[in-house]
Structure formats: C-alpha cells, structure tokens
Coordinates of C-alpha atoms and ligand atoms in Angstrom, one line a residue:
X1 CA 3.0 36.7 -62.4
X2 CA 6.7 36.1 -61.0
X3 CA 6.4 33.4 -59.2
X4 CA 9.5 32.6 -57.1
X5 CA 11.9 30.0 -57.7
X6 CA 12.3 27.4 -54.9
X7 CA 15.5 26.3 -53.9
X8 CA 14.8 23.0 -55.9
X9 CA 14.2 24.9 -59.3
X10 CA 17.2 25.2 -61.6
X11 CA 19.6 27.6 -62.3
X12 CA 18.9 29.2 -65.0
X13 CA 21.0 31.3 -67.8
X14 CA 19.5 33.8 -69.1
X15 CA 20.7 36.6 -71.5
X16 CA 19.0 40.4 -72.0
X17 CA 16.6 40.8 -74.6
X18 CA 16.9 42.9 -77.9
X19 CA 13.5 44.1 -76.7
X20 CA 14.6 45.2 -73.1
X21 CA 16.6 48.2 -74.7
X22 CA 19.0 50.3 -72.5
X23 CA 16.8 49.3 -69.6
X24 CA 20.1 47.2 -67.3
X25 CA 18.9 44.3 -65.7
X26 CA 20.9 43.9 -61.7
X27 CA 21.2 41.7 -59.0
X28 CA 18.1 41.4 -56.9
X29 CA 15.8 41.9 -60.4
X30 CA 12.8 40.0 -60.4
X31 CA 12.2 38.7 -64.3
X32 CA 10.6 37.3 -67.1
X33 CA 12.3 34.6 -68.9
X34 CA 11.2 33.2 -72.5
X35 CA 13.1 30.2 -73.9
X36 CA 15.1 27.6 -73.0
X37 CA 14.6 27.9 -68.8
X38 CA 15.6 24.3 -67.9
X39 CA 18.5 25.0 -66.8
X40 CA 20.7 22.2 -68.8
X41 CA 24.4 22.9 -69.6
X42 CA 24.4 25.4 -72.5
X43 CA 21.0 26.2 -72.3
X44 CA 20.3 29.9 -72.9
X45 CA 16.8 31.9 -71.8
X46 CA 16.2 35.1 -72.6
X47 CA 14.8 38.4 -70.0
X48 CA 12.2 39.9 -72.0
X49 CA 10.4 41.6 -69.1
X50 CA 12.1 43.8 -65.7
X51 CA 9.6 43.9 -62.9
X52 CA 8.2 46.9 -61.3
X53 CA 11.1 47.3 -58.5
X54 CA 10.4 47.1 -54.6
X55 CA 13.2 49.0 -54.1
X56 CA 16.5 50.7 -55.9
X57 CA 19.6 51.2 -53.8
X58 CA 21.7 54.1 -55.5
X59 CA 25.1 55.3 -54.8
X60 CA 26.8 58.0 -56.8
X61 CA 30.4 57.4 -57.7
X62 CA 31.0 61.2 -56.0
X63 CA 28.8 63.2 -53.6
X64 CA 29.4 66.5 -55.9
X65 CA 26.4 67.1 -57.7
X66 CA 27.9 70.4 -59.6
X67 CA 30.1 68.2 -61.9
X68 CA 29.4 64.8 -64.7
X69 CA 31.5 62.4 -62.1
X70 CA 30.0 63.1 -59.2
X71 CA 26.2 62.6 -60.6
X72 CA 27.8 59.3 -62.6
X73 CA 25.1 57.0 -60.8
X74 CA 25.4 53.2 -59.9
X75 CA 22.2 51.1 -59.2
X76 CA 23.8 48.6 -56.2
X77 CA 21.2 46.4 -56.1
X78 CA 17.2 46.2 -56.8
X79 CA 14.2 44.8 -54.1
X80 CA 16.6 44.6 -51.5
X81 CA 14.4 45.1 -47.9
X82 CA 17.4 45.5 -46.0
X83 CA 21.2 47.2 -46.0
X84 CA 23.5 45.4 -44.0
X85 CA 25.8 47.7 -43.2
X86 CA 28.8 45.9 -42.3
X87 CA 31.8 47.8 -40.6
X88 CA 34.7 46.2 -39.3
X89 CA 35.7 47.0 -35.3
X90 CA 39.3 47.1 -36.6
X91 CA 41.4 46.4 -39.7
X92 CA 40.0 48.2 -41.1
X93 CA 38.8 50.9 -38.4
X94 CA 35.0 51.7 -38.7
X95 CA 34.0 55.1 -40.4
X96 CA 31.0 56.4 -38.8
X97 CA 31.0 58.6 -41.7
X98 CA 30.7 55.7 -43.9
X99 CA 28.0 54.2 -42.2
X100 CA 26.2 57.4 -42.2
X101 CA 26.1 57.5 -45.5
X102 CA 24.8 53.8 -45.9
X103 CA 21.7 55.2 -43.6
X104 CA 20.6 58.3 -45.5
X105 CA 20.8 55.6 -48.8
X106 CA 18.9 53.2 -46.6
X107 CA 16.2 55.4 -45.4
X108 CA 16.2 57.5 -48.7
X109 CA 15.5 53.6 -50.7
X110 CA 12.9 52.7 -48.1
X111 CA 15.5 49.5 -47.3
X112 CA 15.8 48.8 -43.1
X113 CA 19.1 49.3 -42.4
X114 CA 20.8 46.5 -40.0
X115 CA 24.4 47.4 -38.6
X116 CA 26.4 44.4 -39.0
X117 CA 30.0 44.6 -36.7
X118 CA 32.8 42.5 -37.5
X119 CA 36.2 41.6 -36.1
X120 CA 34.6 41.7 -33.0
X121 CA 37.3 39.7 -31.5
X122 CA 39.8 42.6 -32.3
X123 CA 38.7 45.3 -31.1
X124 CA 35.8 46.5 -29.0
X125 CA 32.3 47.8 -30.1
X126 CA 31.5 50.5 -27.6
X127 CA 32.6 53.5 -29.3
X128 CA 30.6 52.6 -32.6
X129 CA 27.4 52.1 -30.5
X130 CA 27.8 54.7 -28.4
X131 CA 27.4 57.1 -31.7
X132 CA 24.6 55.5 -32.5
X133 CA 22.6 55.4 -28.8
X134 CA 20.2 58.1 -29.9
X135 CA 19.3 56.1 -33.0
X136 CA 17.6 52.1 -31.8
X137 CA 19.8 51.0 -34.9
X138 CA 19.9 47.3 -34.9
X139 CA 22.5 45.6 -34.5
X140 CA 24.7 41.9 -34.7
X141 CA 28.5 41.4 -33.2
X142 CA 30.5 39.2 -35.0
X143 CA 33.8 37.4 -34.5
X144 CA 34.5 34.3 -36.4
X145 CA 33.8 31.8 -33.7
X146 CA 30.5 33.6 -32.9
X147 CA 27.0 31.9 -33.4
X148 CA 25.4 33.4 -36.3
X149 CA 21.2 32.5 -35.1
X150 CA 20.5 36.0 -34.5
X151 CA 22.1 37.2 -37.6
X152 CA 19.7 34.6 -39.4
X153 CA 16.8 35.5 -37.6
X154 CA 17.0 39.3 -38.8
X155 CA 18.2 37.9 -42.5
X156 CA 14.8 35.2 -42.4
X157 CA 12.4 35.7 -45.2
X158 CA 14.0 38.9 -46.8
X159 CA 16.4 40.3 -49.3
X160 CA 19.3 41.5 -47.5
X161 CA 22.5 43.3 -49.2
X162 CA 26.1 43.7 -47.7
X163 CA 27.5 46.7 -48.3
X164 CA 30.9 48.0 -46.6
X165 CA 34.7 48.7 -47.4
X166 CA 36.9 46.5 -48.6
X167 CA 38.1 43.8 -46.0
X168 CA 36.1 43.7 -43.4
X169 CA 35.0 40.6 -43.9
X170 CA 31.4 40.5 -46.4
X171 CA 32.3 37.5 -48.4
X172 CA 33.8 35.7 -45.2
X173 CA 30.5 36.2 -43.7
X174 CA 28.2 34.9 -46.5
X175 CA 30.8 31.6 -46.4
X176 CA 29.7 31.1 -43.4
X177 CA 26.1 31.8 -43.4
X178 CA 26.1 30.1 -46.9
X179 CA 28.9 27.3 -46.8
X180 CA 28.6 26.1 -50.3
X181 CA 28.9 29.9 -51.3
X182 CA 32.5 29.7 -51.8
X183 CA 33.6 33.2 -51.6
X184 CA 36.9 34.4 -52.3
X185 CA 38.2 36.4 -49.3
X186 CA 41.0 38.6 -49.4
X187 CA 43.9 39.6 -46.8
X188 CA 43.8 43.5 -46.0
X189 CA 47.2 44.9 -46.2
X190 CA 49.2 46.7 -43.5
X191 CA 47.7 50.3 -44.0
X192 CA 44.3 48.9 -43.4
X193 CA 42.6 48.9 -47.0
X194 CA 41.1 45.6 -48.3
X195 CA 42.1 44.7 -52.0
X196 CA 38.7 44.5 -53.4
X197 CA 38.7 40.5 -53.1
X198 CA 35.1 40.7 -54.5
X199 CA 34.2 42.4 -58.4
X200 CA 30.7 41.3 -58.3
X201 CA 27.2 41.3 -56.4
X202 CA 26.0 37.6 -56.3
X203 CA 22.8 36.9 -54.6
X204 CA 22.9 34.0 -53.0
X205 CA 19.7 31.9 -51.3
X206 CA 20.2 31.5 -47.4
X207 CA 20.0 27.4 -46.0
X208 CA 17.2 26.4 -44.5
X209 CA 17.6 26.2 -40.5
X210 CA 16.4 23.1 -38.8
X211 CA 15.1 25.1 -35.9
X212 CA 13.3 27.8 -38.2
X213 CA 10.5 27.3 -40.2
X214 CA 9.6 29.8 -43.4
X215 CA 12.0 31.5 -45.8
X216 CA 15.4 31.9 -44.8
X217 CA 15.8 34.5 -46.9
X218 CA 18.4 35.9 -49.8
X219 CA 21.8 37.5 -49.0
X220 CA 23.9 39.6 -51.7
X221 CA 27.2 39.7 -51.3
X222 CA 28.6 43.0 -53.1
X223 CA 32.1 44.5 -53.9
X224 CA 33.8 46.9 -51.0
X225 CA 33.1 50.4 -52.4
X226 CA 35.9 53.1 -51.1
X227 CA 33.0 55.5 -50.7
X228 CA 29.2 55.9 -50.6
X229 CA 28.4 58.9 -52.7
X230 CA 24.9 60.6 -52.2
X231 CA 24.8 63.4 -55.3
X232 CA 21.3 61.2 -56.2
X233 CA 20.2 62.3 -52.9
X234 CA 18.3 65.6 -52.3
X235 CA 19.7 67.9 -49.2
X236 CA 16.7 67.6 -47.6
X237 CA 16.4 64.0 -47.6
X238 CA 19.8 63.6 -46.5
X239 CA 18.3 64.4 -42.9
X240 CA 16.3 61.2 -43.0
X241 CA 19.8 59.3 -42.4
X242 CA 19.8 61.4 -39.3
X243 CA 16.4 60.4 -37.1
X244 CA 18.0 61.8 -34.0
X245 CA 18.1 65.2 -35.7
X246 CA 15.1 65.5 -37.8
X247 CA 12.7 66.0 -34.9
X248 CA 14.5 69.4 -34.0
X249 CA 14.2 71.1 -37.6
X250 CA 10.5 72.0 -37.0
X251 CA 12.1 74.6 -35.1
X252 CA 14.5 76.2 -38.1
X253 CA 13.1 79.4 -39.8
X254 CA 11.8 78.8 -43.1
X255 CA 14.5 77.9 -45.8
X256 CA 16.8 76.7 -43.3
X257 CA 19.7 75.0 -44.6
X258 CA 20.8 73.9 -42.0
X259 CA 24.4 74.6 -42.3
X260 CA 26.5 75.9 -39.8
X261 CA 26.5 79.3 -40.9
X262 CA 22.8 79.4 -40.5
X263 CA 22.7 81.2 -37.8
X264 CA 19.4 80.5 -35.9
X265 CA 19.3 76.5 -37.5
X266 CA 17.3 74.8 -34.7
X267 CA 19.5 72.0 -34.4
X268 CA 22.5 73.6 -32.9
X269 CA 20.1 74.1 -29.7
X270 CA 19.3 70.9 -30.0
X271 CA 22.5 69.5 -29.5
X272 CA 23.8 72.0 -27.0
X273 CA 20.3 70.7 -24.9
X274 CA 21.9 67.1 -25.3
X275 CA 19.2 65.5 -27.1
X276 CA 22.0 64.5 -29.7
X277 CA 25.5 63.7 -30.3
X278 CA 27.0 66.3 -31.3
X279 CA 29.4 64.6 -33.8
X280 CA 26.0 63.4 -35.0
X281 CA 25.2 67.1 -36.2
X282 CA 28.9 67.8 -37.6
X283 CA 28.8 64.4 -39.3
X284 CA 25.6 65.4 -41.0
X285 CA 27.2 69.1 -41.9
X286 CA 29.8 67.7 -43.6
X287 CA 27.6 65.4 -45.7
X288 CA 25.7 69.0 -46.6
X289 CA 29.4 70.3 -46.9
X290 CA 31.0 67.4 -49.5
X291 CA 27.2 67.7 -51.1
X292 CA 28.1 71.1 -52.4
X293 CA 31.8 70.1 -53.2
X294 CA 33.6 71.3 -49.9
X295 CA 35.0 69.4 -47.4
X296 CA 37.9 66.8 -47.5
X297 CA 37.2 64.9 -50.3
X298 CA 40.0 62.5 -49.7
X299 CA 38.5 61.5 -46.8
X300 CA 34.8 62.4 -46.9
X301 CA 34.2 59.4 -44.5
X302 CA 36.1 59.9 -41.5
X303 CA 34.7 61.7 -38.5
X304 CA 36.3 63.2 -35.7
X305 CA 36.3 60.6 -33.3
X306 CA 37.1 57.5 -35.5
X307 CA 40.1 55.4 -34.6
X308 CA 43.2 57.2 -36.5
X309 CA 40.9 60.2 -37.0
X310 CA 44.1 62.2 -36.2
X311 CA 42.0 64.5 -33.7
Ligands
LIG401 N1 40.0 38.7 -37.0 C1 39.0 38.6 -37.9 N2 39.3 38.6 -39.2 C2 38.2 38.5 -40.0 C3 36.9 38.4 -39.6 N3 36.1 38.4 -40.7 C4 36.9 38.4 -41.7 N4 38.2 38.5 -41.4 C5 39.3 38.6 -42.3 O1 39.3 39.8 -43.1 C6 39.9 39.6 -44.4 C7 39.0 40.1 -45.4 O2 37.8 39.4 -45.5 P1 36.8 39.4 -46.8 O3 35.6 38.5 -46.4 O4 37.5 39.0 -48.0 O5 36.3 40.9 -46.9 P2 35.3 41.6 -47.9 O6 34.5 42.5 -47.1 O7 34.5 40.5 -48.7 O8 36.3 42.4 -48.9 P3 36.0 42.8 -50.5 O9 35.5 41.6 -51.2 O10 37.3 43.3 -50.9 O11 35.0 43.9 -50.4 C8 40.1 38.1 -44.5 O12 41.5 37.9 -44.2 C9 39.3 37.5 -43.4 O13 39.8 36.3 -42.9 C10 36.6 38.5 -38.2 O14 35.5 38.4 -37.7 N5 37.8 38.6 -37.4
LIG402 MG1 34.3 40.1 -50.7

C-alpha cells in the first residue's frame, strides 16, 4: 500500500491535509499522497494518510517528569531501525552520560543503537570503549581521511538517524557518505559547544556502492540537541539502556528502586563482584536521580570520568 519510492522517482511536495487534524507528520513518515505527485516545479500534493509507525524515537525537552517542561515531548524521527549515536573523541569531549541516554531511547524505541566516534584523529578512543566493554555495542572510528565501507555496510538497507551534540561532526559525515547532500557544517567555538549549524532533520537516500548490491539505505541527518531528556520513559525501562546491569536485578527485593539508598538493591553486589563498571551503575543512578528532578541539572550528562569531568 506504500510502496517505496526509488531513487529515480521524483521529489515530491507535498502539504498536510485538512483531514489529517493535529496528527504532525515527521521525518522518516511513510505517507499517502493525493494530487498533484509529479514532482514538477510548483506542483503541490497533499498527505491525506500517516502510516502505522515502525518505530517513534522520543526525547523529552527535560528529564523532570513532576513539572509541564520537563514532559514537553518531541517526536525526533519515525521508522528509524537504528540510532547512530555519534560522539565526538574531542572538541567536543564525549559524554558517556549523553550517550547513555541515546541507549535507554534506543532500546526503549526498539531502534539498534550503533556508536558512531568522530575526531578520531584528535583524540583517542580507548576511554569511551572501555566504558562500554561489558555492553558488545557496535561500533565505527572516524577521522576525516578514514574509509567509510564499514560505516556503509552497517547503514545498508535501513533507516538510520544521527543524533549527537552540536559539532561533532553529523552533517560533515552525511557530506561525505552523501556528497551531493550539501550540508552546512559549523566551526565549534573555543569552549567546546557546536553552534547548532543544523535546524532541521533531512532524510537523505544513501548512494548506491559499486561493490554492494541491495539498498544502501536512508540516513537522517538531525539538529545537535544539548540534552536527551527521558521524562517519556518509565523508571523501569530506563534499565533497558543498561544491559550489563539488568541481569543482576532479579536479585533486588520486590519494589526495588534501585537507588542508592536502597539498601539491599542487588546491583551494588553486582558491581562490587566486577561483573560491571561501576561508573556504569552511578551513571544509571543519576539518570533515576535527574528522573525525579535531583541531580545537576546543568550538567545532567557528564559522568565522572569524562574528559573535563572536574573529578
Ligand atoms: N578534526 C576533525 N574535525 C571534524 C571531524 N568531523 C567534523 N569535524 C569538524 O567539526 C565541525 C562541526 O562539524 P558539523 O558537521 O557541522 O557538526 P554537526 O554535528 O552537524 O553540528 P550541528 O549541525 O550543530 O548539530 C566542523 O568544523 C567540521 O569540520 C573529524 O573527523 N575530525
Ligand atoms: Mg549539522
């Protein structure tokens, strides 16, 4: 009934129907047009149908449930299959708290999460990984001189959204994975923070490779987002971010919570056995933590640990 496009269809605009209500069509949205769909200048078709979505990737604008702002909720994309999490090794310095957050969003949408380093060529990428032993997360290096054929091997024949702070490099990356793309791509200025080159999520159709057969797949590009808030996700399901840790829980008392004033919460054992990282358990503590409206909340993404974590 949606039949998809090939790369040799038009491009088609298309406006929301009267009929479609407050129902907002986003990137990733698989539709059904009516009218003029041939794609020739000034024509105008109109969405008069939203599919059933795959998938919905959420973030809140704030992790604090107990107040309006914090449950203000943003739809980031629809049928992605996977969340490219992409982190710069330096300028700006990865946040593993960040990028836990991408994975509870990832694992809570039912989107495969793919860790995508940049800057590679500034700084190295053994402290990142080694947070993330316990957890098989794939991964890609990048640098800008590096060959991007594994990258398009895990991007072939699905949907794949970007997500990451400003400036560390999204849009350079789908330049060069999509050269007629034309991106605009910011400087990041002197304290580290991008400028928010990009204000919208573009999908964009990846080339065909002459060594690959199939579907090459879909990239979206997105806007850096300062934080990933998680108010749209439940306190237990935040603990599906954290595979290493879940295992241990079957071991809490009943109604655990899991913070660290429960006192017999399985998961400290866990950790003090060694079969996680400890910053692992604190990192997912303060998620609980900033859930309930403690914690730092002008950084609620830097752990202890990270470059200029100032401890
Ligand atoms: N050294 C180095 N610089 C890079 C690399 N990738 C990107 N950059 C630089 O980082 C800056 C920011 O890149 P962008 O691609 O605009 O970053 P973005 O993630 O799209 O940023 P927003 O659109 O604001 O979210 C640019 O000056 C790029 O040239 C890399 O692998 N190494
Ligand atoms: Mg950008």
């Amino acid at each position: 009934m949606f039949p998809d496009a090939g790369p040799d269809d038009p491009t088609v605009t298309a406006m929301r129907a009267r009929e479609l209500g407050r129902k907002s069509v986003v990137v990733g949205d698989r539709v059904s047009l009516v009218g003029d769909t041939s794609g020739a200048p000034g024509a105008l078709a109109r969405i008069v149908r939203i599919a059933e979505r795959r998938s919905v990737l959420r973030r809140t604008a704030e992790d604090d449930a107990t107040t309006a702002e914090g449950r203000l909720e943003r739809v980031v994309v629809a049928n992605a299959d996977q969340l490219v999490i992409v982190s710069a090794l330096a300028d700006p310095p990865p946040r593993t708290g960040f990028i836990d957050r991408c994975l509870v969003a990832a694992y809570d949408a039912d989107i495969e999460p793919l860790l995508c380093l940049t800057k590679a060529d500034l700084a190295g990428p053994e402290a990142v990984l080694g947070y993330y032993t316990e957890l098989e997360l794939p991964y890609v290096l990048i640098r800008p001189d590096s060959d991007l054929a594994a990258l398009r091997a895990l991007l072939a024949g699905r949907v794949s959204v970007l997500v990451g702070h400003s400036g560390v490099g999204k849009s350079t990356l789908v330049n060069r994975l999509v050269p007629e793309a034309d991106r605009a791509v910011g400087t990041v200025s002197a304290i580290g923070r991008g400028r928010h080159t990009s204000t919208s999520a573009v999908a964009l159709r990846l080339p065909p490779q002459p060594d690959a057969d199939g579907d090459p797949g879909w990239i979206i590009d997105t806007p850096g987002v300062r934080s990933f808030g998680l108010a749209h996700v439940s306190a237990e399901s935040l603990l599906h971010g954290f595979p290493d840790l879940v295992e241990a829980t079957v071991d809490c008392p009943a109604n655990c919570q899991h913070t660290a004033e429960e006192a017999d919460c399985a998961l400290d054992a866990w950790v003090a056995g060694g079969k996680a990282d400890p910053r692992r358990l604190a990192s997912y503590r303060r998620l609980l933590a900033s859930r309930s409206g403690e914690g730092d909340p002008r950084e609620p993404e830097r752990n202890p640990g990270d470059p200029l974590a100032g401890s």
